[in-house]
Amino acid sequence: TLNNTLQITLKQSVLFNTALNLTGNNNIIRGLQIERFGTSALIAISSSGNQILGCYVGTDGVTSKATGATGGIFISSANNSIGDGTAAGRNIITGFSGTSSKAIEISGASASGNMIKGNLISLLNDGITPAPPRYGIYITNGAGSTVIGGNAPGEGNIISGNGASTSPLLGGGIYCNAD
């Protein structure tokens, strides 16, 4: 489960497509619950050195109903971190709809050196119950050098694919990704 206190809830209907659009470097987003925005990613990152820690992205952490968005976190830049392998830094990223929905998408040749550690992806906060989207992590269009999981306790991600005809991780290999 998420061992963090949520501080702020961002909830919207269809007026805005993206809840947060990070265009500046070295931001820390911590303790947010983001759900029910428009049809694109809830968090878009086009700058470097940002961290998403201890957030519910696309869900309240309890229900599995789709939020209307087709993606959780979209990264098109280098050296960002989603989770940090600690209980307080664990994100729950789930609840998206559509046949091509993705919890995390990393795209473009400039999107290198990103890290995804210690998150529940396409699962509810119990770490067992599957929930949308179709793909857990989607790496595409030349993105490279992404670290998913790690060797230290807590750095592994728990990922569910939920109906994808292939692995819940597309575009890379799965190495030591469990605690």
PDB file of C-alpha atoms in Angstrom:
ATOM      1  CA  THR A   1       0.000   0.000   0.000  1.00  0.00           C
ATOM      2  CA  LEU A   2       0.955   3.629  -0.258  1.00  0.00           C
ATOM      3  CA  ASN A   3       2.595   4.803   2.952  1.00  0.00           C
ATOM      4  CA  ASN A   4       2.136   8.471   2.343  1.00  0.00           C
ATOM      5  CA  THR A   5      -0.379  11.138   3.248  1.00  0.00           C
ATOM      6  CA  LEU A   6      -2.102  12.614   0.223  1.00  0.00           C
ATOM      7  CA  GLN A   7      -2.068  16.384   0.553  1.00  0.00           C
ATOM      8  CA  ILE A   8      -3.963  17.663  -2.508  1.00  0.00           C
ATOM      9  CA  THR A   9      -6.531  16.162  -4.878  1.00  0.00           C
ATOM     10  CA  LEU A  10      -6.719  17.415  -8.469  1.00  0.00           C
ATOM     11  CA  LYS A  11     -10.009  16.385 -10.045  1.00  0.00           C
ATOM     12  CA  GLN A  12     -11.603  17.771 -13.202  1.00  0.00           C
ATOM     13  CA  SER A  13     -14.080  16.822 -15.890  1.00  0.00           C
ATOM     14  CA  VAL A  14     -13.111  17.517 -19.510  1.00  0.00           C
ATOM     15  CA  LEU A  15     -12.058  21.171 -19.461  1.00  0.00           C
ATOM     16  CA  PHE A  16      -8.340  20.388 -19.319  1.00  0.00           C
ATOM     17  CA  ASN A  17      -6.541  17.470 -20.948  1.00  0.00           C
ATOM     18  CA  THR A  18      -3.528  17.431 -18.615  1.00  0.00           C
ATOM     19  CA  ALA A  19      -3.448  18.057 -14.862  1.00  0.00           C
ATOM     20  CA  LEU A  20       0.267  18.897 -14.649  1.00  0.00           C
ATOM     21  CA  ASN A  21       2.550  19.912 -17.489  1.00  0.00           C
ATOM     22  CA  LEU A  22       6.130  20.068 -16.190  1.00  0.00           C
ATOM     23  CA  THR A  23       8.231  22.245 -18.496  1.00  0.00           C
ATOM     24  CA  GLY A  24      10.740  23.454 -15.880  1.00  0.00           C
ATOM     25  CA  ASN A  25      13.592  21.374 -14.475  1.00  0.00           C
ATOM     26  CA  ASN A  26      14.054  19.772 -11.037  1.00  0.00           C
ATOM     27  CA  ASN A  27      10.479  19.792  -9.694  1.00  0.00           C
ATOM     28  CA  ILE A  28       9.280  17.445  -6.951  1.00  0.00           C
ATOM     29  CA  ILE A  29       5.614  16.413  -7.104  1.00  0.00           C
ATOM     30  CA  ARG A  30       4.698  14.648  -3.850  1.00  0.00           C
ATOM     31  CA  GLY A  31       1.460  13.478  -2.237  1.00  0.00           C
ATOM     32  CA  LEU A  32      -1.021  14.370  -5.004  1.00  0.00           C
ATOM     33  CA  GLN A  33      -4.130  12.469  -6.025  1.00  0.00           C
ATOM     34  CA  ILE A  34      -4.848  13.195  -9.691  1.00  0.00           C
ATOM     35  CA  GLU A  35      -7.940  11.826 -11.401  1.00  0.00           C
ATOM     36  CA  ARG A  36     -10.750  12.513 -13.890  1.00  0.00           C
ATOM     37  CA  PHE A  37      -9.056  14.880 -16.301  1.00  0.00           C
ATOM     38  CA  GLY A  38      -9.393  14.938 -20.092  1.00  0.00           C
ATOM     39  CA  THR A  39      -8.232  12.466 -22.677  1.00  0.00           C
ATOM     40  CA  SER A  40      -4.434  12.744 -22.558  1.00  0.00           C
ATOM     41  CA  ALA A  41      -1.814  11.997 -19.888  1.00  0.00           C
ATOM     42  CA  LEU A  42      -2.504  13.325 -16.407  1.00  0.00           C
ATOM     43  CA  ILE A  43       1.145  14.354 -15.962  1.00  0.00           C
ATOM     44  CA  ALA A  44       3.274  15.434 -18.940  1.00  0.00           C
ATOM     45  CA  ILE A  45       7.016  15.881 -18.378  1.00  0.00           C
ATOM     46  CA  SER A  46       9.073  17.669 -21.045  1.00  0.00           C
ATOM     47  CA  SER A  47      11.916  18.861 -18.793  1.00  0.00           C
ATOM     48  CA  SER A  48      14.669  17.111 -16.810  1.00  0.00           C
ATOM     49  CA  GLY A  49      15.360  16.176 -13.209  1.00  0.00           C
ATOM     50  CA  ASN A  50      11.730  15.951 -12.072  1.00  0.00           C
ATOM     51  CA  GLN A  51      10.466  13.511  -9.423  1.00  0.00           C
ATOM     52  CA  ILE A  52       6.954  12.085  -8.951  1.00  0.00           C
ATOM     53  CA  LEU A  53       6.760  10.639  -5.428  1.00  0.00           C
ATOM     54  CA  GLY A  54       3.972   9.217  -3.257  1.00  0.00           C
ATOM     55  CA  CYS A  55       1.102  10.085  -5.617  1.00  0.00           C
ATOM     56  CA  TYR A  56      -2.120   8.425  -6.757  1.00  0.00           C
ATOM     57  CA  VAL A  57      -2.171   9.020 -10.517  1.00  0.00           C
ATOM     58  CA  GLY A  58      -5.509   8.176 -12.142  1.00  0.00           C
ATOM     59  CA  THR A  59      -7.187   6.667  -9.091  1.00  0.00           C
ATOM     60  CA  ASP A  60      -8.325   7.259  -5.558  1.00  0.00           C
ATOM     61  CA  GLY A  61      -6.421   4.083  -4.694  1.00  0.00           C
ATOM     62  CA  VAL A  62      -9.565   2.137  -3.868  1.00  0.00           C
ATOM     63  CA  THR A  63     -11.778   1.953  -6.958  1.00  0.00           C
ATOM     64  CA  SER A  64     -10.789   0.635 -10.369  1.00  0.00           C
ATOM     65  CA  LYS A  65     -13.129   2.704 -12.510  1.00  0.00           C
ATOM     66  CA  ALA A  66     -11.526   4.385 -15.485  1.00  0.00           C
ATOM     67  CA  THR A  67     -10.825   8.099 -15.168  1.00  0.00           C
ATOM     68  CA  GLY A  68     -11.428   9.018 -18.807  1.00  0.00           C
ATOM     69  CA  ALA A  69      -7.772   9.787 -19.439  1.00  0.00           C
ATOM     70  CA  THR A  70      -5.847   7.442 -21.734  1.00  0.00           C
ATOM     71  CA  GLY A  71      -2.570   7.819 -19.901  1.00  0.00           C
ATOM     72  CA  GLY A  72      -1.020   8.504 -16.548  1.00  0.00           C
ATOM     73  CA  ILE A  73       2.486   9.868 -16.971  1.00  0.00           C
ATOM     74  CA  PHE A  74       4.026  10.863 -20.315  1.00  0.00           C
ATOM     75  CA  ILE A  75       7.787  11.578 -20.379  1.00  0.00           C
ATOM     76  CA  SER A  76       9.576  13.093 -23.392  1.00  0.00           C
ATOM     77  CA  SER A  77      12.754  14.257 -21.642  1.00  0.00           C
ATOM     78  CA  ALA A  78      15.770  12.911 -19.743  1.00  0.00           C
ATOM     79  CA  ASN A  79      16.670  12.037 -16.154  1.00  0.00           C
ATOM     80  CA  ASN A  80      13.271  12.009 -14.440  1.00  0.00           C
ATOM     81  CA  SER A  81      12.229   9.684 -11.593  1.00  0.00           C
ATOM     82  CA  ILE A  82       8.863   8.025 -11.017  1.00  0.00           C
ATOM     83  CA  GLY A  83       9.045   6.660  -7.470  1.00  0.00           C
ATOM     84  CA  ASP A  84      12.296   6.196  -5.571  1.00  0.00           C
ATOM     85  CA  GLY A  85      12.121   2.696  -4.074  1.00  0.00           C
ATOM     86  CA  THR A  86      10.933   3.854  -0.642  1.00  0.00           C
ATOM     87  CA  ALA A  87       7.478   3.330   0.857  1.00  0.00           C
ATOM     88  CA  ALA A  88       6.919   7.105   0.995  1.00  0.00           C
ATOM     89  CA  GLY A  89       7.989   7.489  -2.649  1.00  0.00           C
ATOM     90  CA  ARG A  90       5.743   4.701  -4.032  1.00  0.00           C
ATOM     91  CA  ASN A  91       3.167   5.855  -6.596  1.00  0.00           C
ATOM     92  CA  ILE A  92      -0.058   4.115  -7.591  1.00  0.00           C
ATOM     93  CA  ILE A  93      -0.542   4.657 -11.331  1.00  0.00           C
ATOM     94  CA  THR A  94      -3.748   3.130 -12.685  1.00  0.00           C
ATOM     95  CA  GLY A  95      -7.329   3.711 -13.838  1.00  0.00           C
ATOM     96  CA  PHE A  96      -7.066   4.697 -17.510  1.00  0.00           C
ATOM     97  CA  SER A  97      -9.384   3.719 -20.334  1.00  0.00           C
ATOM     98  CA  GLY A  98      -9.019   2.861 -24.000  1.00  0.00           C
ATOM     99  CA  THR A  99      -7.451   0.121 -26.087  1.00  0.00           C
ATOM    100  CA  SER A 100      -4.087   1.902 -26.185  1.00  0.00           C
ATOM    101  CA  SER A 101      -4.083   3.296 -22.631  1.00  0.00           C
ATOM    102  CA  LYS A 102      -0.748   3.412 -20.792  1.00  0.00           C
ATOM    103  CA  ALA A 103       0.153   4.004 -17.142  1.00  0.00           C
ATOM    104  CA  ILE A 104       3.605   5.338 -18.054  1.00  0.00           C
ATOM    105  CA  GLU A 105       4.800   6.220 -21.550  1.00  0.00           C
ATOM    106  CA  ILE A 106       8.379   7.251 -22.292  1.00  0.00           C
ATOM    107  CA  SER A 107       8.808   8.523 -25.843  1.00  0.00           C
ATOM    108  CA  GLY A 108      11.471  10.129 -28.015  1.00  0.00           C
ATOM    109  CA  ALA A 109      15.236   9.979 -28.449  1.00  0.00           C
ATOM    110  CA  SER A 110      15.746  12.731 -25.843  1.00  0.00           C
ATOM    111  CA  ALA A 111      13.894  10.662 -23.202  1.00  0.00           C
ATOM    112  CA  SER A 112      16.911   8.831 -21.791  1.00  0.00           C
ATOM    113  CA  GLY A 113      18.133   8.069 -18.300  1.00  0.00           C
ATOM    114  CA  ASN A 114      14.685   7.979 -16.679  1.00  0.00           C
ATOM    115  CA  MET A 115      14.026   5.781 -13.611  1.00  0.00           C
ATOM    116  CA  ILE A 116      10.858   3.957 -12.526  1.00  0.00           C
ATOM    117  CA  LYS A 117      11.306   2.416  -9.061  1.00  0.00           C
ATOM    118  CA  GLY A 118       9.016   0.970  -6.403  1.00  0.00           C
ATOM    119  CA  ASN A 119       5.574   1.726  -7.895  1.00  0.00           C
ATOM    120  CA  LEU A 120       2.262  -0.106  -8.200  1.00  0.00           C
ATOM    121  CA  ILE A 121       1.387   0.123 -11.889  1.00  0.00           C
ATOM    122  CA  SER A 122      -2.016  -0.979 -13.228  1.00  0.00           C
ATOM    123  CA  LEU A 123      -2.976  -2.251  -9.761  1.00  0.00           C
ATOM    124  CA  LEU A 124      -4.987  -0.890  -6.868  1.00  0.00           C
ATOM    125  CA  ASN A 125      -3.228   0.081  -3.642  1.00  0.00           C
ATOM    126  CA  ASP A 126      -3.481  -3.488  -2.282  1.00  0.00           C
ATOM    127  CA  GLY A 127      -0.844  -4.471  -4.875  1.00  0.00           C
ATOM    128  CA  ILE A 128      -2.988  -7.436  -5.991  1.00  0.00           C
ATOM    129  CA  THR A 129      -6.195  -6.229  -7.645  1.00  0.00           C
ATOM    130  CA  PRO A 130      -5.671  -5.477 -11.372  1.00  0.00           C
ATOM    131  CA  ALA A 131      -7.072  -2.265 -12.808  1.00  0.00           C
ATOM    132  CA  PRO A 132      -6.815  -0.545 -16.189  1.00  0.00           C
ATOM    133  CA  PRO A 133      -4.828   0.538 -18.282  1.00  0.00           C
ATOM    134  CA  ARG A 134      -3.973  -1.873 -21.063  1.00  0.00           C
ATOM    135  CA  TYR A 135      -0.186  -1.296 -20.847  1.00  0.00           C
ATOM    136  CA  GLY A 136       1.827  -0.727 -17.681  1.00  0.00           C
ATOM    137  CA  ILE A 137       5.006   0.807 -19.120  1.00  0.00           C
ATOM    138  CA  TYR A 138       5.369   1.731 -22.796  1.00  0.00           C
ATOM    139  CA  ILE A 139       8.790   2.799 -24.123  1.00  0.00           C
ATOM    140  CA  THR A 140       8.813   3.990 -27.739  1.00  0.00           C
ATOM    141  CA  ASN A 141      10.222   6.254 -30.476  1.00  0.00           C
ATOM    142  CA  GLY A 142      13.901   5.890 -29.582  1.00  0.00           C
ATOM    143  CA  ALA A 143      13.677   6.384 -25.817  1.00  0.00           C
ATOM    144  CA  GLY A 144      16.539   4.545 -24.145  1.00  0.00           C
ATOM    145  CA  SER A 145      18.549   3.892 -21.005  1.00  0.00           C
ATOM    146  CA  THR A 146      15.439   3.704 -18.815  1.00  0.00           C
ATOM    147  CA  VAL A 147      15.924   1.932 -15.481  1.00  0.00           C
ATOM    148  CA  ILE A 148      12.858  -0.033 -14.362  1.00  0.00           C
ATOM    149  CA  GLY A 149      13.167  -1.428 -10.850  1.00  0.00           C
ATOM    150  CA  GLY A 150      16.493  -2.057  -9.175  1.00  0.00           C
ATOM    151  CA  ASN A 151      18.480  -4.369  -6.936  1.00  0.00           C
ATOM    152  CA  ALA A 152      17.754  -2.798  -3.544  1.00  0.00           C
ATOM    153  CA  PRO A 153      14.711  -3.831  -1.482  1.00  0.00           C
ATOM    154  CA  GLY A 154      11.649  -1.766  -2.440  1.00  0.00           C
ATOM    155  CA  GLU A 155      12.938  -0.718  -5.858  1.00  0.00           C
ATOM    156  CA  GLY A 156      10.954  -3.344  -7.772  1.00  0.00           C
ATOM    157  CA  ASN A 157       7.733  -2.262  -9.460  1.00  0.00           C
ATOM    158  CA  ILE A 158       4.600  -4.390  -9.398  1.00  0.00           C
ATOM    159  CA  ILE A 159       3.109  -4.171 -12.900  1.00  0.00           C
ATOM    160  CA  SER A 160      -0.077  -5.633 -14.383  1.00  0.00           C
ATOM    161  CA  GLY A 161      -0.842  -5.638 -18.120  1.00  0.00           C
ATOM    162  CA  ASN A 162      -4.634  -5.994 -17.997  1.00  0.00           C
ATOM    163  CA  GLY A 163      -5.572  -7.274 -21.398  1.00  0.00           C
ATOM    164  CA  ALA A 164      -2.528  -6.411 -23.453  1.00  0.00           C
ATOM    165  CA  SER A 165      -1.753  -9.135 -25.942  1.00  0.00           C
ATOM    166  CA  THR A 166       1.926  -8.828 -25.006  1.00  0.00           C
ATOM    167  CA  SER A 167       3.958  -8.078 -21.889  1.00  0.00           C
ATOM    168  CA  PRO A 168       2.816  -5.203 -19.630  1.00  0.00           C
ATOM    169  CA  LEU A 169       6.222  -3.702 -20.415  1.00  0.00           C
ATOM    170  CA  LEU A 170       6.749  -2.764 -24.069  1.00  0.00           C
ATOM    171  CA  GLY A 171       9.936  -1.528 -25.617  1.00  0.00           C
ATOM    172  CA  GLY A 172      12.469  -2.980 -23.190  1.00  0.00           C
ATOM    173  CA  GLY A 173      13.496  -6.045 -21.271  1.00  0.00           C
ATOM    174  CA  ILE A 174      12.510  -7.071 -17.781  1.00  0.00           C
ATOM    175  CA  TYR A 175      15.429  -7.721 -15.519  1.00  0.00           C
ATOM    176  CA  CYS A 176      15.416  -7.960 -11.706  1.00  0.00           C
ATOM    177  CA  ASN A 177      12.035  -6.252 -11.195  1.00  0.00           C
ATOM    178  CA  ALA A 178      10.712  -7.764  -7.984  1.00  0.00           C
ATOM    179  CA  ASP A 179      11.757  -7.579  -4.362  1.00  0.00           C
TER     180      ASP A 179
END
